[in-house]
Coordinates of C-alpha atoms in Angstrom, one line a residue:
Chain O
M219 CA 45.7 -0.8 30.2
A220 CA 47.3 2.5 30.8
P221 CA 45.1 5.4 31.9
S222 CA 43.9 7.4 28.9
F223 CA 45.3 10.8 29.8
R224 CA 48.7 11.5 28.2
M225 CA 50.5 14.7 29.2
K226 CA 49.2 17.6 27.0
P227 CA 51.5 19.9 25.1
P228 CA 51.8 23.4 26.6
M229 CA 50.4 25.7 23.9
G230 CA 51.3 29.3 23.1
E231 CA 51.3 31.6 20.1
D232 CA 54.2 29.9 18.4
N233 CA 52.8 26.3 18.5
G234 CA 49.1 26.4 19.3
W235 CA 48.1 26.7 15.6
W236 CA 50.0 23.5 14.9
W237 CA 48.1 21.5 17.5
Q238 CA 44.8 23.0 16.2
A239 CA 45.7 21.6 12.8
A240 CA 46.5 18.2 14.4
A241 CA 43.1 18.2 16.1
E242 CA 41.6 18.7 12.6
G243 CA 43.5 15.6 11.4
K244 CA 46.4 17.4 9.7
L245 CA 50.2 17.1 10.1
A246 CA 51.2 20.7 9.3
I247 CA 54.6 22.1 8.4
Q248 CA 55.3 25.8 8.8
R249 CA 56.4 27.6 5.6
C250 CA 58.1 30.9 5.3
T251 CA 56.2 33.1 2.9
G252 CA 59.3 35.2 2.3
C253 CA 61.5 32.4 0.9
N254 CA 59.3 29.3 1.0
T255 CA 61.6 27.4 3.4
L256 CA 59.7 24.7 5.4
R257 CA 60.6 24.6 9.1
H258 CA 59.8 22.3 12.0
P259 CA 59.5 22.7 14.9
P260 CA 57.7 26.0 14.2
R261 CA 59.3 29.3 15.3
P262 CA 58.3 33.0 14.8
M263 CA 61.1 34.1 12.4
C264 CA 62.7 32.5 9.4
G265 CA 66.4 31.8 10.1
E266 CA 67.1 32.0 6.4
C267 CA 65.5 35.3 5.3
H268 CA 64.3 36.7 8.7
S269 CA 60.7 37.1 7.5
M270 CA 58.1 36.8 10.2
E271 CA 55.4 36.0 7.7
W272 CA 54.5 32.4 7.3
D273 CA 51.7 30.0 6.4
S274 CA 51.7 26.2 6.5
V275 CA 51.4 23.2 4.2
V276 CA 49.9 19.9 5.0
S277 CA 52.3 17.0 4.9
S278 CA 51.6 13.9 2.9
G279 CA 52.3 12.0 6.2
R280 CA 54.7 9.7 4.4
G281 CA 58.3 9.4 5.4
T282 CA 61.1 7.1 6.6
L283 CA 62.7 6.5 10.0
S284 CA 65.9 8.6 10.6
S285 CA 66.1 7.1 14.1
F286 CA 64.1 5.6 16.9
T287 CA 64.2 4.5 20.5
V288 CA 62.1 2.0 22.4
L289 CA 61.2 3.3 25.9
H290 CA 60.8 0.8 28.8
H291 CA 61.3 2.8 31.9
P292 CA 60.2 5.0 33.7
Q293 CA 56.6 4.5 32.7
F294 CA 54.4 7.5 32.8
P295 CA 50.6 7.5 33.0
G296 CA 48.8 7.8 29.7
F297 CA 51.4 5.8 27.6
D298 CA 51.6 2.1 26.7
Y299 CA 55.0 0.4 27.1
P300 CA 57.3 -0.6 25.4
L301 CA 56.8 2.8 23.7
I302 CA 58.3 3.3 20.3
I303 CA 59.5 6.8 19.6
I304 CA 60.6 7.7 16.1
L305 CA 62.2 10.5 14.2
V306 CA 60.6 10.6 10.8
E307 CA 62.2 12.2 7.7
L308 CA 59.0 13.4 6.0
E309 CA 58.7 13.4 2.2
E310 CA 58.6 17.2 2.3
G311 CA 62.2 17.2 3.8
T312 CA 61.5 18.2 7.4
R313 CA 61.8 15.8 10.3
F314 CA 59.2 15.1 12.9
T315 CA 59.4 13.3 16.3
S316 CA 56.4 11.0 16.9
Q317 CA 55.3 7.6 18.0
L318 CA 55.1 4.4 16.0
V319 CA 52.0 2.2 16.5
N320 CA 50.8 -1.0 15.0
C321 CA 54.3 -2.4 15.0
A322 CA 56.2 -4.8 17.4
P323 CA 59.3 -3.2 19.0
E324 CA 61.5 -5.8 17.4
Q325 CA 60.2 -4.9 13.9
V326 CA 61.3 -1.3 14.0
A327 CA 64.2 -0.6 11.6
F328 CA 66.2 2.4 10.3
D329 CA 64.9 3.8 7.0
M330 CA 61.7 1.9 7.4
P331 CA 58.8 3.6 5.4
V332 CA 56.0 4.9 7.6
E333 CA 52.7 6.7 7.2
M334 CA 50.9 9.1 9.5
L335 CA 47.5 8.4 11.2
I336 CA 45.7 10.5 13.7
Q337 CA 45.3 9.0 17.1
E338 CA 42.4 10.0 19.2
D339 CA 42.7 9.3 23.0
P340 CA 39.7 8.4 25.0
D341 CA 39.6 12.0 26.4
G342 CA 39.4 13.3 22.8
F343 CA 42.9 14.6 22.5
R344 CA 44.2 14.0 18.9
L345 CA 47.8 13.8 17.7
P346 CA 49.7 12.5 14.6
V347 CA 51.3 9.1 15.1
F348 CA 52.8 6.8 12.5
Q349 CA 52.5 3.1 11.5
P350 CA 54.5 1.0 9.1
A351 CA 53.6 2.0 5.5
E352 CA 51.3 -0.3 3.7
G353 CA 53.3 -3.1 2.0
S354 CA 56.5 -2.4 4.1
H355 CA 56.0 -5.2 6.6
Q356 CA 59.0 -7.5 6.6
Chain Z
M823 CA 96.7 36.2 18.7
T824 CA 96.9 35.0 22.2
S825 CA 93.5 34.8 23.9
P826 CA 93.1 37.3 26.8
L827 CA 92.0 34.4 28.9
H828 CA 94.9 32.0 28.3
N829 CA 96.7 31.1 31.5
K830 CA 95.2 34.2 33.3
A831 CA 93.3 32.2 35.9
A832 CA 93.5 29.0 37.8
I833 CA 91.5 26.6 39.9
A834 CA 92.8 27.3 43.4
G835 CA 90.3 25.3 45.4
I836 CA 87.8 22.5 45.1
G837 CA 85.1 21.7 47.6
L838 CA 82.7 18.8 47.9
T839 CA 80.0 17.7 50.3
G840 CA 79.5 14.0 50.9
F841 CA 77.5 12.3 48.2
S842 CA 74.4 10.3 49.0
K843 CA 71.0 9.3 47.9
K844 CA 69.3 11.3 50.7
S845 CA 71.3 14.2 52.1
G846 CA 68.7 15.1 54.8
V847 CA 69.6 18.8 54.4
S848 CA 68.5 21.6 52.1
E849 CA 70.2 22.3 48.8
L850 CA 71.3 25.7 50.3
A851 CA 73.0 23.8 53.1
L852 CA 74.9 21.7 50.5
A853 CA 75.8 24.8 48.5
A854 CA 77.2 26.6 51.6
Q855 CA 79.2 23.5 52.6
C856 CA 80.8 23.0 49.3
V857 CA 81.6 26.7 48.8
K858 CA 83.2 26.8 52.2
A859 CA 85.1 23.6 51.5
A860 CA 86.5 25.1 48.3
C861 CA 87.8 28.1 50.2
D862 CA 89.2 25.9 53.0
D863 CA 91.0 23.8 50.3
A864 CA 92.7 27.0 49.0
G865 CA 93.2 28.5 52.4
L866 CA 91.1 31.5 51.5
D867 CA 88.7 33.3 53.9
P868 CA 85.2 33.0 52.5
G869 CA 84.8 36.7 53.3
K870 CA 87.1 37.3 50.4
I871 CA 84.7 35.7 47.8
D872 CA 83.6 38.5 45.5
G873 CA 81.9 36.5 42.8
L874 CA 79.5 33.5 42.7
V875 CA 78.3 31.6 39.7
S876 CA 75.9 28.7 39.4
Y877 CA 73.4 27.0 37.1
T878 CA 69.9 28.3 36.3
L879 CA 68.8 24.9 37.6
D880 CA 70.3 25.5 41.0
S881 CA 67.8 26.4 43.7
S882 CA 70.4 28.3 45.8
D883 CA 70.7 31.9 44.6
E884 CA 74.1 33.6 44.8
I885 CA 73.1 36.0 47.6
E886 CA 71.6 33.2 49.7
V887 CA 75.0 31.4 49.4
A888 CA 76.9 34.6 50.0
R889 CA 75.0 35.3 53.3
A890 CA 75.4 31.7 54.4
V891 CA 79.2 31.6 54.0
G892 CA 79.7 35.2 55.1
A893 CA 80.9 36.6 51.8
G894 CA 81.3 40.4 51.6
D895 CA 80.8 42.6 48.6
L896 CA 79.9 40.7 45.4
K897 CA 81.0 42.1 42.1
L898 CA 79.8 39.2 40.0
F899 CA 76.8 37.0 40.3
S900 CA 75.5 34.9 37.4
K901 CA 73.8 31.7 36.5
I902 CA 74.3 29.6 33.4
N903 CA 71.5 27.8 31.5
Y904 CA 71.1 24.3 30.0
G905 CA 71.5 21.8 32.7
G906 CA 74.9 20.0 32.7
G907 CA 75.9 22.1 29.7
A908 CA 76.4 24.9 32.3
A909 CA 79.3 23.3 34.1
V910 CA 82.2 24.7 32.1
G911 CA 80.2 27.8 31.4
T912 CA 80.3 28.8 35.1
I913 CA 84.1 28.5 34.9
L914 CA 84.1 30.8 31.8
Q915 CA 82.2 33.5 33.7
A916 CA 84.7 33.3 36.5
V917 CA 87.7 33.3 34.3
M918 CA 86.4 36.3 32.3
A919 CA 85.8 38.2 35.5
V920 CA 89.2 37.4 37.0
A921 CA 91.1 38.1 33.7
T922 CA 89.5 41.5 33.3
G923 CA 89.7 42.5 37.0
V924 CA 86.0 42.5 37.5
A925 CA 86.4 40.1 40.4
E926 CA 89.2 38.4 42.3
N927 CA 87.9 35.3 43.9
V928 CA 85.0 33.6 42.2
V929 CA 83.4 30.4 43.4
C930 CA 81.3 28.3 40.9
Y931 CA 79.0 25.8 42.6
R932 CA 76.3 23.3 42.0
A933 CA 74.4 21.8 44.9
M934 CA 71.4 19.5 44.4
N935 CA 69.2 17.0 46.1
G936 CA 69.3 15.2 42.8
R937 CA 67.9 11.9 44.2
S938 CA 65.7 12.9 47.2
G939 CA 64.5 16.1 45.7
Q940 CA 63.7 17.2 42.1
R941 CA 65.0 14.3 39.9
M942 CA 66.3 15.0 36.4
G943 CA 64.2 12.1 35.1
Q944 CA 61.0 13.3 36.6
G945 CA 60.0 14.9 33.4
V946 CA 59.0 18.4 32.4
S947 CA 55.8 20.1 33.0
G948 CA 54.4 23.5 33.8
N949 CA 51.8 26.1 33.1
I950 CA 53.8 29.2 32.2
I951 CA 54.3 29.4 28.5
S952 CA 57.9 30.1 27.6
S953 CA 59.9 29.4 24.4
D954 CA 61.5 26.6 26.4
L955 CA 58.2 25.0 27.3
I956 CA 57.0 25.2 23.7
H957 CA 60.2 23.4 22.8
W958 CA 59.3 20.6 25.2
S959 CA 55.8 20.5 23.8
W960 CA 57.0 18.6 20.8
Y961 CA 58.1 15.7 23.0
M962 CA 55.9 15.7 26.1
P963 CA 52.7 14.4 24.4
Y964 CA 54.6 11.5 22.9
G965 CA 56.0 10.4 26.2
M966 CA 59.6 11.7 25.7
L967 CA 60.0 13.1 29.2
T968 CA 63.4 12.0 30.4
P969 CA 67.0 12.7 29.5
G970 CA 67.5 9.0 28.6
S971 CA 64.7 9.2 26.0
W972 CA 66.1 12.3 24.4
I973 CA 69.7 11.0 24.2
A974 CA 68.7 7.5 23.1
M975 CA 67.5 8.8 19.7
I976 CA 71.0 10.2 18.9
A977 CA 72.8 7.2 20.5
N978 CA 70.9 4.7 18.4
K979 CA 71.6 6.5 15.2
Y980 CA 75.3 6.9 16.0
M981 CA 75.6 3.2 17.0
H982 CA 73.8 2.1 13.9
R983 CA 75.9 4.2 11.6
Y984 CA 79.3 3.1 13.0
G985 CA 78.6 -0.4 14.3
V986 CA 79.0 0.5 17.9
T987 CA 77.9 -2.4 20.1
A988 CA 76.3 -2.8 23.5
E989 CA 79.6 -4.2 24.7
D990 CA 81.3 -0.9 23.6
L991 CA 79.0 1.1 25.9
G992 CA 79.6 -1.5 28.5
R993 CA 83.4 -1.0 28.2
V994 CA 82.9 2.7 29.1
A995 CA 80.7 1.8 32.1
I996 CA 83.1 -0.8 33.3
S997 CA 86.2 1.4 32.9
Q998 CA 84.7 4.1 35.0
R999 CA 83.3 1.7 37.6
H1000 CA 86.8 0.3 37.9
Y1001 CA 88.1 3.8 38.8
A1002 CA 85.4 4.1 41.4
Q1003 CA 86.8 1.2 43.3
S1004 CA 89.8 3.4 44.3
N1005 CA 87.6 6.4 45.2
P1006 CA 85.7 6.2 48.5
R1007 CA 83.5 9.1 47.6
S1008 CA 82.0 7.0 44.8
F1009 CA 78.5 5.7 45.0
F1010 CA 79.8 2.5 43.5
H1011 CA 82.9 2.1 45.7
G1012 CA 83.2 -1.5 46.6
K1013 CA 80.8 -2.6 43.8
P1014 CA 82.7 -3.5 40.6
L1015 CA 80.9 -4.2 37.3
T1016 CA 81.4 -7.1 34.9
M1017 CA 80.3 -7.2 31.3
E1018 CA 77.8 -9.9 32.3
D1019 CA 76.3 -7.5 34.9
Y1020 CA 76.2 -4.7 32.4
L1021 CA 74.5 -6.7 29.7
A1022 CA 72.0 -8.1 32.2
S1023 CA 71.1 -4.7 33.5
K1024 CA 67.6 -3.4 32.7
M1025 CA 66.9 -1.9 29.3
I1026 CA 65.6 1.7 29.9
A1027 CA 65.6 3.5 26.5
E1028 CA 67.0 1.4 23.7
P1029 CA 69.9 1.1 23.2
L1030 CA 70.6 2.4 26.7
R1031 CA 70.6 0.1 29.7
L1032 CA 70.5 1.0 33.4
Y1033 CA 74.3 1.1 33.7
D1034 CA 74.6 3.5 30.8
F1035 CA 73.0 6.1 33.0
C1036 CA 74.7 8.3 35.6
Q1037 CA 74.0 8.3 39.3
E1038 CA 71.2 10.5 40.7
T1039 CA 72.9 12.1 43.7
D1040 CA 72.4 14.5 46.6
G1041 CA 75.5 16.6 47.0
G1042 CA 77.4 19.8 46.1
C1043 CA 80.6 20.7 44.4
A1044 CA 82.4 24.1 44.2
I1045 CA 85.4 25.4 42.3
L1046 CA 87.3 28.5 43.4
I1047 CA 88.8 30.5 40.5
T1048 CA 91.3 33.2 41.0
S1049 CA 94.2 34.8 39.1
T1050 CA 97.1 32.5 38.4
E1051 CA 99.3 34.9 40.3
H1052 CA 97.0 34.9 43.4
A1053 CA 96.7 31.1 43.2
R1054 CA 100.4 30.7 43.6
D1055 CA 100.1 32.3 47.1
L1056 CA 97.4 29.9 48.2
K1057 CA 97.6 26.4 49.6
Q1058 CA 97.2 24.1 46.5
K1059 CA 99.2 23.7 43.4
P1060 CA 97.2 25.8 40.8
A1061 CA 95.4 24.1 38.0
V1062 CA 96.0 26.8 35.4
I1063 CA 93.2 27.4 32.8
R1064 CA 94.8 27.1 29.4
G1065 CA 91.5 27.6 27.7
V1066 CA 87.8 27.7 28.6
V1067 CA 84.9 28.1 26.1
Q1068 CA 81.1 27.7 25.6
A1069 CA 79.7 26.4 22.4
S1070 CA 76.2 26.1 20.8
T1071 CA 75.7 25.6 17.1
R1072 CA 73.1 26.4 14.4
G1073 CA 69.9 24.4 14.9
Q1074 CA 70.8 23.7 18.5
E1075 CA 68.0 22.5 20.8
Q1076 CA 68.3 21.5 24.4
M1077 CA 68.7 17.7 24.3
T1078 CA 66.6 17.2 21.1
S1079 CA 68.7 18.6 18.2
Y1080 CA 67.0 16.2 15.8
Y1081 CA 66.4 18.6 12.9
R1082 CA 69.9 19.6 11.8
D1083 CA 71.9 17.6 9.2
E1084 CA 74.1 15.9 11.8
L1085 CA 72.4 13.1 13.8
D1086 CA 75.4 11.0 14.4
S1087 CA 77.9 13.5 15.7
L1088 CA 78.0 16.3 18.3
P1089 CA 78.4 19.6 16.4
E1090 CA 78.4 21.8 19.5
M1091 CA 81.2 19.6 21.0
E1092 CA 83.2 19.9 17.8
L1093 CA 82.9 23.7 18.1
A1094 CA 83.9 23.5 21.7
A1095 CA 87.0 21.5 20.7
R1096 CA 88.0 23.9 17.9
L1097 CA 87.6 26.9 20.2
V1098 CA 89.3 25.4 23.3
Y1099 CA 92.3 24.2 21.2
E1100 CA 92.6 27.6 19.6
Q1101 CA 92.5 29.4 22.9
S1102 CA 95.0 27.1 24.6
G1103 CA 97.3 26.6 21.6
L1104 CA 97.1 22.9 22.2
G1105 CA 95.7 19.9 20.3
P1106 CA 94.5 16.4 21.1
D1107 CA 98.2 15.2 21.1
D1108 CA 98.9 17.5 24.0
I1109 CA 96.1 16.1 26.2
Q1110 CA 97.0 13.1 28.5
A1111 CA 93.8 12.7 30.5
A1112 CA 90.2 13.8 30.3
C1113 CA 86.9 14.1 32.2
L1114 CA 84.5 13.8 29.2
Y1115 CA 80.9 14.5 30.3
D1116 CA 79.3 11.2 31.0
A1117 CA 75.6 11.4 31.9
F1118 CA 75.4 8.5 29.4
T1119 CA 78.1 6.1 28.2
S1120 CA 77.4 6.7 24.5
E1121 CA 78.4 10.4 25.0
V1122 CA 81.9 9.5 26.0
I1123 CA 82.6 7.5 22.8
M1124 CA 81.1 10.3 20.6
Q1125 CA 83.3 12.9 22.3
L1126 CA 86.5 11.0 21.6
E1127 CA 85.6 11.9 18.0
S1128 CA 84.5 15.5 18.6
F1129 CA 87.7 16.3 20.3
G1130 CA 89.9 14.8 17.6
F1131 CA 91.3 11.8 19.5
C1132 CA 90.3 9.7 16.5
G1133 CA 88.3 10.1 13.3
P1134 CA 84.5 9.8 12.9
G1135 CA 83.3 6.3 13.8
E1136 CA 86.6 5.4 15.4
G1137 CA 85.7 6.1 19.0
K1138 CA 84.6 2.5 19.6
D1139 CA 88.0 1.3 18.4
L1140 CA 89.8 3.5 21.0
V1141 CA 87.5 2.2 23.7
R1142 CA 88.2 -1.5 22.6
E1143 CA 91.9 -0.8 22.9
G1144 CA 91.4 0.3 26.5
A1145 CA 92.2 4.0 25.8
L1146 CA 90.0 5.1 28.7
D1147 CA 91.8 3.0 31.3
I1148 CA 94.7 4.1 33.5
N1149 CA 97.4 2.9 31.2
G1150 CA 95.5 3.8 28.0
R1151 CA 95.8 6.7 25.6
L1152 CA 93.4 8.9 27.5
P1153 CA 92.5 7.9 31.1
N1154 CA 89.0 9.3 31.4
N1155 CA 86.9 10.2 34.5
T1156 CA 89.5 8.7 36.9
H1157 CA 87.2 9.4 39.8
G1158 CA 84.4 7.3 38.4
G1159 CA 82.6 10.2 36.7
L1160 CA 79.0 11.0 36.7
L1161 CA 78.4 7.3 36.0
S1162 CA 80.1 5.9 39.1
E1163 CA 81.1 8.7 41.5
A1164 CA 78.2 11.1 41.5
Y1165 CA 76.1 13.2 39.2
I1166 CA 76.7 16.8 40.3
H1167 CA 75.9 18.0 36.8
G1168 CA 79.5 17.9 35.7
M1169 CA 81.0 20.1 38.5
N1170 CA 82.6 17.0 40.1
N1171 CA 84.3 16.3 36.7
I1172 CA 85.9 19.7 36.8
A1173 CA 87.1 19.0 40.4
E1174 CA 88.7 15.8 39.2
G1175 CA 90.4 17.7 36.3
A1176 CA 92.0 19.9 39.0
R1177 CA 93.1 16.8 41.0
L1178 CA 94.7 15.3 37.9
V1179 CA 96.8 18.4 37.4
R1180 CA 97.6 18.5 41.1
G1181 CA 98.5 14.8 40.9
T1182 CA 96.1 13.8 43.7
S1183 CA 93.5 11.7 41.9
T1184 CA 92.7 8.4 43.6
S1185 CA 93.6 6.9 40.2
Q1186 CA 96.5 9.2 39.2
P1187 CA 97.9 8.2 35.8
S1188 CA 101.6 8.9 35.3
N1189 CA 102.8 11.9 33.2
V1190 CA 99.6 14.0 33.2
E1191 CA 100.3 17.5 32.0
H1192 CA 97.0 18.7 30.3
V1193 CA 93.5 17.6 31.2
L1194 CA 90.5 18.2 29.0
V1195 CA 87.1 18.6 30.7
S1196 CA 83.8 19.0 28.9
S1197 CA 80.2 20.0 29.9
G1198 CA 76.9 18.4 29.1
V1199 CA 76.3 16.5 25.9
G1200 CA 73.3 17.3 23.6
V1201 CA 72.9 20.8 25.0
P1202 CA 74.7 24.1 24.6
T1203 CA 78.0 23.1 26.2
G1204 CA 81.6 24.0 26.8
A1205 CA 85.2 22.7 27.2
L1206 CA 88.1 23.5 29.5
I1207 CA 91.8 22.6 29.4
L1208 CA 93.8 22.6 32.6
G1209 CA 97.6 22.4 33.0
P1210 CA 100.3 23.1 35.6
D1211 CA 101.7 26.5 36.4

């Protein structure tokens, strides 16, 4: 078993709120309140209308795999290998980089439907990860 | 309209340290050695250096290098961001300074204990909150901590979309390893690579294997830029800069541009291509050899498309035809490149570009007039076209 302490994200004003939502079990997507454009990763100004006003929506957690990689080496403490990293195209239209769990590395495929779950590490850190969507096992 | 930079400056000197896995000296020592070597190559007194440019990642500040080599008054000092994306950007700073009269003799350098010191694959961490660190926060907690992991996401998508195979990546690795056999500076000199070896090498970040990765290296490389006119009076045949540009596009991230429309092409490299062709008045048909940035094999195939040597998805076909080899359409990284010579963050690829124009490569193809050199892939980048006086 790998040690339980994964590297924690540095948090500042532009991203801390997102990780707080994750700790509460939500996959948040930042939304510009000027023009309603969704954006991820979060940033302080809307590149479309330049508004600095924003709120967020909660993603359904459903999406498909735009791409993925399976990491074998180097192996960092706090992660189990092979480690499946995915780029999810969320239903809402933004993309999100995450980890795929409950799936054998040889089963990962492009365009595979996935669903979000919140993983809680033994040290209490929580973050959104994904698993194959129910009924999508091949 | 002719660009004010076109043909105004030239590479007059190139300088290298030895390349190794453990230099045993400081990075400043490597920087001073390569800068001095570039001046010696040109026959220029280091006291005449009036500009120094490096990478933000370089630990040797301009004035430290200046004191070490005995440079006099500096009129330009500058560092360029974004890892290997900085390589050509340093040359752009120098060319702008020389073309405008801001400085006369500018040396661009990168010196690193890239294996024995801070390794690129060591991951990112830190306590000071910056916009850059917040960028990495989206990847660190998921275990995406290395360049290979960041590049693999795009490589996998690209290969899936266009049917690029492991053997295609292997062909790039083997072609460059073959060049390394003629280059005694290469880490892999005397160690040829077969397809069998390549395919048997350890999987690191699917679809990338060990031999898809460049060499972590201790070493330094410096490039002396001066006016084309002045370069004529120095020792070496000038490698005249036909065009030099930086390029970053909408939605650009450093290594992880996963949120823009294009996941299977390199928009910033396409921009660099358009700009450098415009500035030079040249096109892909005018280029006979290249040093396409090769921290990873997949990047070479993708750039064949970005720079218009073929259409989208056709890079693999060029590679299968042997285009990258010495008698091919576009001999590429004839020194062995970052994959097989050394990884000096792309600076050593610029040095090889100058050698190809001089006609002094250890694998010199016949009839080279123009050479294309690119900077880092997946980051804000740049491109350079060199030609004879």
